[in-house]
Structure formats: C-alpha cells, structure tokens
Coordinates of C-alpha atoms and ligand atoms in Angstrom, one line a residue:
X160 CA 1.6 5.0 -38.3
X161 CA -1.2 2.5 -39.0
X162 CA 0.0 -0.5 -37.0
X163 CA -1.8 -0.2 -33.5
X164 CA 0.5 -0.3 -30.3
X165 CA -0.2 -2.7 -27.7
X166 CA -4.1 -3.0 -26.9
X167 CA -3.6 -4.1 -23.5
X168 CA -2.1 -0.7 -22.5
X169 CA -4.3 1.4 -24.6
X170 CA -7.2 -0.1 -22.8
X171 CA -5.9 0.6 -19.2
X172 CA -7.8 3.4 -17.5
X173 CA -5.3 6.4 -16.3
X174 CA -5.4 6.2 -12.4
X175 CA -8.7 7.9 -10.9
X176 CA -6.5 9.7 -8.3
X177 CA -4.5 11.4 -10.9
X178 CA -7.4 12.5 -13.1
X179 CA -8.9 14.0 -9.8
X180 CA -6.0 15.6 -8.7
X181 CA -5.2 17.5 -12.0
X182 CA -8.3 19.2 -11.7
X183 CA -7.7 20.1 -8.0
X184 CA -4.1 21.2 -8.6
X185 CA -5.6 24.1 -11.0
X186 CA -7.5 25.3 -8.4
X187 CA -5.9 28.2 -6.3
X188 CA -5.8 27.7 -2.4
X189 CA -7.0 24.2 -2.5
X190 CA -6.4 22.0 0.5
X191 CA -5.7 18.6 0.0
X192 CA -6.0 15.4 2.0
X193 CA -5.7 13.3 -1.2
X194 CA -2.0 12.4 -1.5
X195 CA -0.8 8.9 0.1
X196 CA 2.5 10.1 1.1
X197 CA 4.0 10.9 4.4
X198 CA 4.3 14.4 5.3
X199 CA 7.6 14.0 7.4
X200 CA 11.4 14.3 6.5
X201 CA 13.2 11.3 5.9
X202 CA 15.2 10.4 9.3
X203 CA 18.2 12.6 8.9
X204 CA 20.8 9.8 9.6
X205 CA 19.1 7.9 6.6
X206 CA 19.4 10.8 4.3
X207 CA 23.0 11.5 5.2
X208 CA 24.2 7.8 4.7
X209 CA 22.7 8.6 1.1
X210 CA 24.6 11.7 0.8
X211 CA 27.8 10.3 2.1
X212 CA 27.8 7.5 -0.4
X213 CA 27.8 9.8 -3.2
X214 CA 30.4 12.0 -1.6
X215 CA 32.4 9.0 -1.0
X216 CA 31.9 8.1 -4.9
X217 CA 29.9 5.1 -4.1
X218 CA 28.0 5.7 -7.5
X219 CA 28.0 2.6 -9.2
X220 CA 25.9 -0.5 -9.8
X221 CA 25.5 -2.9 -6.8
X222 CA 24.6 -6.6 -7.2
X223 CA 21.6 -7.2 -9.0
X224 CA 19.7 -8.5 -5.8
X225 CA 20.8 -5.2 -3.9
X226 CA 23.6 -4.7 -1.5
X227 CA 24.2 -7.9 0.8
X228 CA 24.6 -5.5 3.7
X229 CA 21.0 -4.2 3.0
X230 CA 19.8 -7.6 2.5
X231 CA 21.0 -8.6 5.9
X232 CA 19.3 -5.6 7.5
X233 CA 16.2 -6.6 5.7
X234 CA 16.5 -10.0 7.1
X235 CA 17.1 -8.9 10.5
X236 CA 14.5 -6.2 10.5
X237 CA 11.8 -8.8 9.2
X238 CA 12.7 -11.4 11.6
X239 CA 12.7 -9.1 14.6
X240 CA 9.5 -7.1 13.9
X241 CA 7.4 -9.7 12.0
X242 CA 8.7 -13.3 12.5
X243 CA 9.8 -13.7 8.9
X244 CA 12.8 -15.6 8.0
X245 CA 13.9 -14.8 4.3
X246 CA 17.5 -15.7 3.6
X247 CA 19.4 -12.6 2.8
X248 CA 21.5 -14.5 0.1
X249 CA 18.8 -16.2 -1.7
X250 CA 15.3 -15.0 -0.7
X251 CA 15.4 -11.0 -0.8
X252 CA 15.5 -8.8 -3.8
X253 CA 15.8 -5.0 -3.4
X254 CA 13.6 -3.4 -5.7
X255 CA 12.8 0.1 -7.0
X256 CA 9.9 0.6 -4.3
X257 CA 7.2 -1.8 -3.6
X258 CA 5.7 -0.8 -7.2
X259 CA 8.5 -2.9 -8.8
X260 CA 8.1 -5.9 -6.4
X261 CA 4.4 -5.8 -7.4
X262 CA 5.4 -6.1 -10.9
X263 CA 8.0 -8.7 -10.5
X264 CA 5.5 -10.8 -8.5
X265 CA 2.8 -10.2 -11.3
X266 CA 5.0 -11.0 -14.0
X267 CA 6.7 -14.2 -12.6
X268 CA 3.5 -15.9 -11.4
X269 CA 0.9 -15.0 -14.2
X270 CA 1.2 -17.0 -17.6
X271 CA -1.3 -15.1 -20.1
X272 CA -5.0 -15.9 -19.1
X273 CA -4.6 -16.7 -15.5
X274 CA -7.1 -15.3 -13.3
X275 CA -5.5 -13.2 -10.2
X276 CA -8.0 -12.2 -7.3
X277 CA -7.3 -8.5 -6.1
X278 CA -9.3 -6.4 -3.5
X279 CA -12.0 -4.2 -4.2
X280 CA -11.5 -1.4 -3.4
X281 CA -8.2 -1.5 -3.8
X282 CA -4.8 0.4 -4.3
X283 CA -4.9 1.4 -8.0
X284 CA -1.8 -0.4 -9.4
X285 CA -2.8 -4.1 -8.9
X286 CA -5.4 -4.5 -11.7
X287 CA -3.3 -2.8 -14.3
X288 CA -0.3 -4.6 -13.3
X289 CA -2.1 -8.0 -13.5
X290 CA -3.3 -7.1 -16.8
X291 CA 0.1 -5.8 -18.2
X292 CA 1.4 -9.4 -17.4
X293 CA -1.6 -11.1 -19.4
X294 CA -3.6 -12.1 -16.4
X295 CA -7.2 -11.2 -15.6
X296 CA -7.8 -9.2 -12.4
X297 CA -10.8 -10.6 -10.5
X298 CA -12.2 -8.2 -7.9
X299 CA -13.2 -9.6 -4.6
X300 CA -15.7 -7.3 -3.0
X301 CA -14.3 -5.9 0.3
X302 CA -17.7 -5.2 2.5
X303 CA -18.0 -2.2 4.9
X304 CA -20.2 -4.5 7.2
X305 CA -16.9 -6.5 7.9
X306 CA -14.9 -3.2 8.1
X307 CA -13.4 -4.0 4.8
X308 CA -11.5 -7.3 6.1
X309 CA -11.7 -9.8 3.3
X310 CA -13.9 -12.9 3.9
X311 CA -13.2 -16.6 2.9
X312 CA -16.7 -16.7 1.3
X313 CA -16.1 -14.2 -1.0
X314 CA -13.0 -15.6 -2.2
X315 CA -14.4 -19.1 -2.3
X316 CA -17.4 -17.6 -4.5
X317 CA -14.7 -16.3 -7.0
X318 CA -12.0 -19.0 -7.5
X319 CA -12.3 -21.0 -11.0
X320 CA -9.6 -23.5 -12.4
X321 CA -7.9 -20.4 -13.9
X322 CA -7.3 -18.9 -10.6
X323 CA -3.5 -18.5 -9.8
X324 CA -3.0 -16.1 -7.0
X325 CA -4.5 -13.4 -4.8
X326 CA -3.0 -10.0 -3.9
X327 CA -3.6 -8.9 -0.4
X328 CA -2.7 -5.5 1.1
X329 CA -3.5 -5.0 4.8
X330 CA -2.9 -2.6 6.4
X331 CA -5.0 -1.5 3.6
X332 CA -5.1 1.3 1.2
X333 CA -7.6 3.0 0.5
X334 CA -9.6 2.0 3.3
X335 CA -7.2 1.8 6.5
X336 CA -8.5 -1.6 7.3
X337 CA -6.2 -4.4 9.1
X338 CA -7.2 -8.2 9.3
X339 CA -6.5 -9.9 12.7
X340 CA -4.6 -13.1 13.2
X341 CA -7.9 -15.0 13.2
X342 CA -9.1 -13.7 10.0
X343 CA -5.8 -14.4 8.4
X344 CA -5.9 -17.9 9.3
X345 CA -9.6 -18.3 8.2
X346 CA -8.5 -17.1 4.7
X347 CA -5.4 -19.1 4.6
X348 CA -7.5 -22.3 4.7
X349 CA -9.4 -21.1 1.5
X350 CA -6.1 -20.3 0.0
X351 CA -4.5 -23.8 0.7
X352 CA -7.9 -25.3 -0.3
X353 CA -7.5 -23.8 -3.9
X354 CA -3.8 -24.1 -4.0
X355 CA -3.2 -20.2 -4.6
X356 CA -0.2 -18.0 -4.4
X357 CA -0.5 -15.0 -2.4
X358 CA 1.2 -11.7 -3.0
X359 CA 1.1 -9.7 0.0
X360 CA 1.9 -6.2 -0.1
X361 CA 2.6 -5.1 3.4
X362 CA 3.9 -1.7 3.0
X363 CA 1.9 -0.2 5.5
X364 CA 3.0 -2.9 8.3
X365 CA 4.9 -0.1 10.6
X366 CA 1.4 1.7 10.7
X367 CA -0.5 -0.5 12.8
X368 CA -2.8 0.8 15.5
X369 CA -4.7 -2.4 16.9
X370 CA -4.2 -4.1 20.0
X371 CA -4.5 -7.1 18.0
X372 CA -0.9 -8.7 17.4
X373 CA 0.3 -8.5 13.6
X374 CA 0.3 -11.4 11.8
X375 CA 1.5 -11.4 8.3
X376 CA 0.4 -14.0 6.0
X377 CA 3.8 -15.0 5.0
X378 CA 4.3 -16.0 8.6
X379 CA 1.1 -18.2 9.0
X380 CA 1.6 -21.8 9.2
X381 CA 3.1 -23.3 6.0
X382 CA 2.5 -20.3 3.9
X383 CA 6.0 -19.2 3.3
X384 CA 6.4 -21.6 0.3
X385 CA 3.2 -20.0 -1.7
X386 CA 3.8 -16.4 -0.7
X387 CA 5.4 -13.3 -2.0
X388 CA 6.0 -11.0 0.6
X389 CA 6.2 -7.1 -0.3
X390 CA 7.5 -4.3 1.6
X391 CA 9.4 -1.0 1.3
X392 CA 10.7 2.2 2.6
X393 CA 8.4 4.6 1.4
X394 CA 5.8 4.8 4.0
X395 CA 7.6 3.5 7.4
X396 CA 10.6 5.6 6.7
X397 CA 9.0 8.6 4.9
X398 CA 11.1 7.8 2.0
X399 CA 8.8 7.8 -1.0
X400 CA 11.2 9.7 -3.6
X401 CA 14.0 7.3 -2.7
X402 CA 12.3 4.7 -4.8
X403 CA 13.3 1.6 -2.4
X404 CA 11.5 -1.6 -1.8
X405 CA 12.1 -5.3 -1.5
X406 CA 10.5 -8.5 -2.3
X407 CA 10.9 -11.7 -0.5
X408 CA 10.0 -15.4 -1.5
X409 CA 11.3 -19.0 -1.5
X410 CA 14.5 -19.1 -3.5
X411 CA 13.1 -21.0 -6.7
X412 CA 10.6 -17.9 -7.0
X413 CA 13.4 -15.3 -6.1
X414 CA 15.5 -17.1 -8.9
X415 CA 13.1 -16.2 -11.6
X416 CA 11.9 -12.9 -10.4
X417 CA 15.5 -11.8 -10.3
X418 CA 16.0 -12.8 -14.1
X419 CA 13.1 -10.0 -14.7
X420 CA 14.9 -7.4 -12.6
X421 CA 18.3 -7.8 -13.9
X422 CA 17.1 -7.4 -17.4
X423 CA 14.6 -4.4 -16.9
X424 CA 16.0 -2.4 -13.7
X425 CA 19.9 -3.9 -13.2
X426 CA 19.8 -2.7 -9.5
X427 CA 18.2 -0.4 -7.3
X428 CA 19.6 3.1 -7.0
X429 CA 23.1 2.7 -4.7
X430 CA 22.6 6.1 -2.8
X431 CA 19.1 4.7 -1.7
X432 CA 20.5 1.3 -0.6
X433 CA 23.1 3.0 1.6
X434 CA 20.2 5.2 3.2
X435 CA 18.0 1.9 3.4
X436 CA 20.7 0.3 5.6
X437 CA 21.2 3.2 8.1
X438 CA 17.0 3.5 8.0
X439 CA 16.7 -0.2 8.9
X440 CA 19.4 -0.3 11.7
X441 CA 19.4 3.0 13.3
X442 CA 16.0 4.9 12.7
X443 CA 13.3 2.9 14.5
X444 CA 12.9 5.4 17.1
X445 CA 11.8 7.6 14.3
X446 CA 9.3 5.0 12.7
X447 CA 7.6 5.0 16.3
X448 CA 7.6 8.7 16.6
X449 CA 5.9 9.2 13.1
X450 CA 3.4 6.2 14.1
X451 CA 2.5 8.1 17.2
X452 CA 1.7 11.2 15.4
X453 CA -0.3 9.5 12.9
X454 CA -2.3 7.6 15.5
X455 CA -3.0 11.2 17.1
X456 CA -4.3 12.4 14.0
X457 CA -6.3 9.1 13.1
X458 CA -8.1 9.9 16.7
X459 CA -8.5 13.5 15.9
X460 CA -10.4 12.7 12.5
X461 CA -12.4 10.0 14.1
X462 CA -13.8 12.1 16.7
X463 CA -14.3 15.5 14.4
X464 CA -16.1 12.8 11.8
X465 CA -18.5 11.9 14.6
X466 CA -19.1 15.4 15.7
X467 CA -20.0 16.5 12.0
X468 CA -22.1 13.5 11.5
X469 CA -19.9 11.7 8.8
X470 CA -19.9 7.8 9.5
X471 CA -16.5 6.2 9.3
X472 CA -15.7 2.7 10.6
X473 CA -12.4 2.9 12.6
X474 CA -9.3 2.4 10.4
X475 CA -6.7 0.6 12.5
X476 CA -3.7 0.9 10.0
X477 CA -2.1 2.9 7.3
X478 CA -3.0 6.5 7.2
X479 CA -6.1 6.5 5.4
X480 CA -9.9 7.0 6.8
X481 CA -12.8 5.7 4.3
X482 CA -15.8 7.7 5.5
X483 CA -19.4 6.6 4.2
X484 CA -21.0 9.2 2.2
X485 CA -24.1 7.0 1.0
X486 CA -26.6 8.8 3.5
X487 CA -26.1 12.0 1.4
X488 CA -27.5 10.1 -1.7
X489 CA -24.9 11.5 -4.1
X490 CA -22.1 9.5 -5.8
X491 CA -18.6 9.8 -4.2
X492 CA -17.4 11.4 -7.4
X493 CA -20.3 14.2 -7.2
X494 CA -19.6 14.7 -3.4
X495 CA -15.7 15.1 -4.0
X496 CA -16.3 17.5 -6.9
X497 CA -18.9 19.3 -5.0
X498 CA -16.6 19.7 -2.0
X499 CA -13.9 20.8 -4.2
X500 CA -16.1 23.4 -6.0
X501 CA -17.6 24.8 -2.7
X502 CA -14.8 24.6 -0.1
X503 CA -11.6 23.7 -2.1
X504 CA -11.1 20.6 -0.2
X505 CA -9.8 17.7 -2.4
X506 CA -10.4 14.4 -1.2
X507 CA -10.4 11.1 -3.5
X508 CA -13.6 9.6 -4.5
X509 CA -13.8 6.1 -3.1
X510 CA -14.8 4.8 -6.9
X511 CA -11.4 5.7 -7.9
X512 CA -10.4 2.2 -6.1
X513 CA -12.9 0.0 -7.6
X514 CA -16.8 -0.4 -7.7
X515 CA -17.0 -1.2 -4.0
X516 CA -15.3 2.1 -3.3
X517 CA -18.6 3.9 -4.6
X518 CA -20.2 5.7 -1.5
X519 CA -17.0 6.4 0.3
X520 CA -14.1 8.9 0.4
X521 CA -10.5 8.1 0.9
X522 CA -9.1 10.7 3.4
X523 CA -5.5 10.7 3.8
X524 CA -4.4 11.8 7.4
X525 CA -0.6 12.1 6.2
X526 CA -1.0 15.9 6.9
X527 CA -0.5 18.0 10.0
X528 CA -3.2 18.6 12.5
X529 CA -3.4 22.3 11.6
X530 CA -4.3 21.2 7.9
X531 CA -6.7 18.7 9.3
X532 CA -8.5 21.0 11.5
X533 CA -8.7 23.6 8.5
X534 CA -10.1 20.6 6.5
X535 CA -12.7 19.4 9.0
X536 CA -13.9 23.1 9.1
X537 CA -14.4 23.3 5.3
X538 CA -16.0 19.6 5.6
X539 CA -18.5 20.5 8.2
X540 CA -19.6 23.8 6.3
X541 CA -20.1 21.7 3.4
X542 CA -22.0 18.9 5.0
X543 CA -24.6 21.6 6.6
X544 CA -25.4 22.7 3.2
X545 CA -26.4 19.2 1.9
Ligands
LIG646 N1 1.4 -0.2 -2.3 C1 0.5 0.2 -1.8 C2 -0.6 -0.4 -1.0 C3 0.6 1.6 -1.8 O1 -0.2 2.6 -1.2 C4 1.8 2.3 -2.5 C5 2.1 3.8 -2.7 N2 1.0 4.5 -2.7 C6 2.5 1.3 -3.1 C7 2.3 0.2 -2.9 C8 3.9 1.8 -3.8 O2 5.0 2.2 -3.0 P1 6.4 2.4 -3.5 O3 6.4 3.9 -3.2 O4 7.4 2.0 -2.4 O5 6.7 2.2 -5.1

C-alpha cells in the first residue's frame, strides 16, 4: 500500500508503562510494583450477580445508556457519597470503563484545533485521547513543592483563546496527590473566568485517606453545567476486568455523548452491569475494608521510605507513591532500569507520565504487605550501592 494511514495515530507514542513492563516481564523472578490494578478479588456478591445474570439468560443488549436499575444505583451512590445529583434517566451513561468515558468526553467537547489542558505528570491516556479527537493537549505542570496539587496561576499561564477544557484527575495517578476543597475553589475561579469545560476523572474517589472532606469539582458551586464527571468500578470495587464505568453530565451534553456511545459501543457488557448494581447497593463494606488495607500499606511505605532515605511527599489518595530520586543524580528511567537489573524490582519511571514526572518513580501499593516488604529490602540494597 502506498497511501499513508492516519498520521495522528502513527505519531502517538506507545505507553511508556507498557514499554517498560515488556522489558520487566522477560526477567525471571521479577518483583513488580508497577501495575495500577487492585490486588483484591471482586466482592463475591457482585461476581455472583454477574454469573447469575448469565445463568438466567440475561445475555442481550441493554439500553444504550445502561440498565436503568444501574443508573439509579449510580445516582443514589453519587448523591450519598459525594453530594452529586445526576438524573438517572438523562444525565448518566454507563460506559466500558472510565477509559471509554474519557474518550466520549473528549470527542464530544473537542472541535479539531481546540486546546485542552491536562496535568503533567498524568495518567497516560489523556493526551493521546485528546489528540485522537483532533485536539491539542497542553500540559499544565504539577509541582512537587505544592504536593502536585494544580495551581490556579499555572492554569492561567497556559490558557489561550483556543482553550476549550481542562482534564483533572484527583485523587491522582501517578502521584497519589489530592486537592482540598479550598484548592478546588481556587481553581474553579480561573475555570469560570475563562469559561472552560472540566472533565474530572474521579476513578480513585473511594481511595481517599485525608482528614480533609472530599469535594468533587462537579459539586462545587455552579460547576455542574460545565463539568463532565467520570467514575468507574475498576479501582473502588476491584473490578478492572469487568470493564465498567460511567460518565455524568448535564443532559444537553450526555445527549451528544450518547450518539458516539450508541454507534461505537452500543452498550456496556450486560453481565458487568448486573455485577455493578450489586457492587453499589451491597458491597460498600468491602470497599471500606480495601481502603483500610491500602491505607496500612501507604503508612508502611512512607515509614520505610523515610528509613531508607528515599524522599517522598505524603500521598493522600489512590494507591500510588511518587518518591523523589533527584538526589541520586540520575534520570528516573536510568534509576528504574538499574534497579530492575540489580534487584529485579520493577517500578515505573516518572517520565512515563510526562516531562514533569522526570526525577520521580511511581510505586503502586496495590500489592500485599509481604510483597512490599520484599520490595523495600531490594530497594534498600540498591540505594546503598548508589
Ligand atoms: N483513569 C485513571 C486515572 C486510571 O488510573 C485508570 C486505570 N489505570 C483509568 C482511568 C481507566 O479505568 P478503567 O479501567 O475503568 O477504564
């Protein structure tokens, strides 16, 4: 063939995490703290609901926007947990994970050429998803001196006439950062001033260890009208493989998103939707139990990092730490490669998440304390050699 295929796609870099793990996976006895995936089983009641739905022959398409029982459960959950009020009939679409929700949000808001602000460092899919929708990703630097909470001045400095939206993600992957209600209120002012849309990916909202109350930007005063809210079952309910998430927005936006979802996806998997209803209605104790366990691991890592001389700000959300390796005077990629070579311990170089991630490592604590203990032993031995 001589005709070129889509240049935007050809120009996308494959995910830096995958590249690194393709190397790590080939090494025998490697211990990995790299994957951002819960290590718990899906709550059994939720799994049973999925299994029973198949046994009962409920193996057909649902409504495009998802089963109304599930949308009602999502409504009740969001209202009770985060003071969000989205109408189950018109303002909620059930998606194939938060991933599809991010894509729907980008494709619905972006007209080719629009600029979209996204965090740097950030979860790896935002910038490519913006590009694939014809937009231009504009990274907003997150600074370690502010514990990676986004600052209004940094947004202000990058807004142009072409800026359409900003994608936020707190609690944050890869840093584990949160933003407090006070910080949220400060960025809301800039967002309103420049009339921006907000896409807020709150997939880690159940993993919050701060005494500060949780304020979703979608629940901040007058923000619902300009916000697309994204959440899902993967992290809170340990359901990554079920591929279930949801997107909420004012009805005039969901009406447009639903067209894309209808043509491209049709509907989220039916068995997963049955599992999702039971997860929301009956499995909050399990969510609490998992949160407590992650919190113990978080404390363990913070204590051990300080003992072995690895600087790290205290992450108050998600299940990631983002220790600072700049004092070792090597790139984060070099640090991660040497650590893998010397100790067979895999962590992700911060540079995989954007330029501002350089000098840091992402360490996931979605691993048992036993694995974390072994990892710390290896990390300590490695640091001593530097
Ligand atoms: N957003 C963030 C910030 C994530 O970390 C992930 C998964 N690593 C996703 C979205 C994707 O979630 P899902 O599995 O629901 O598509």
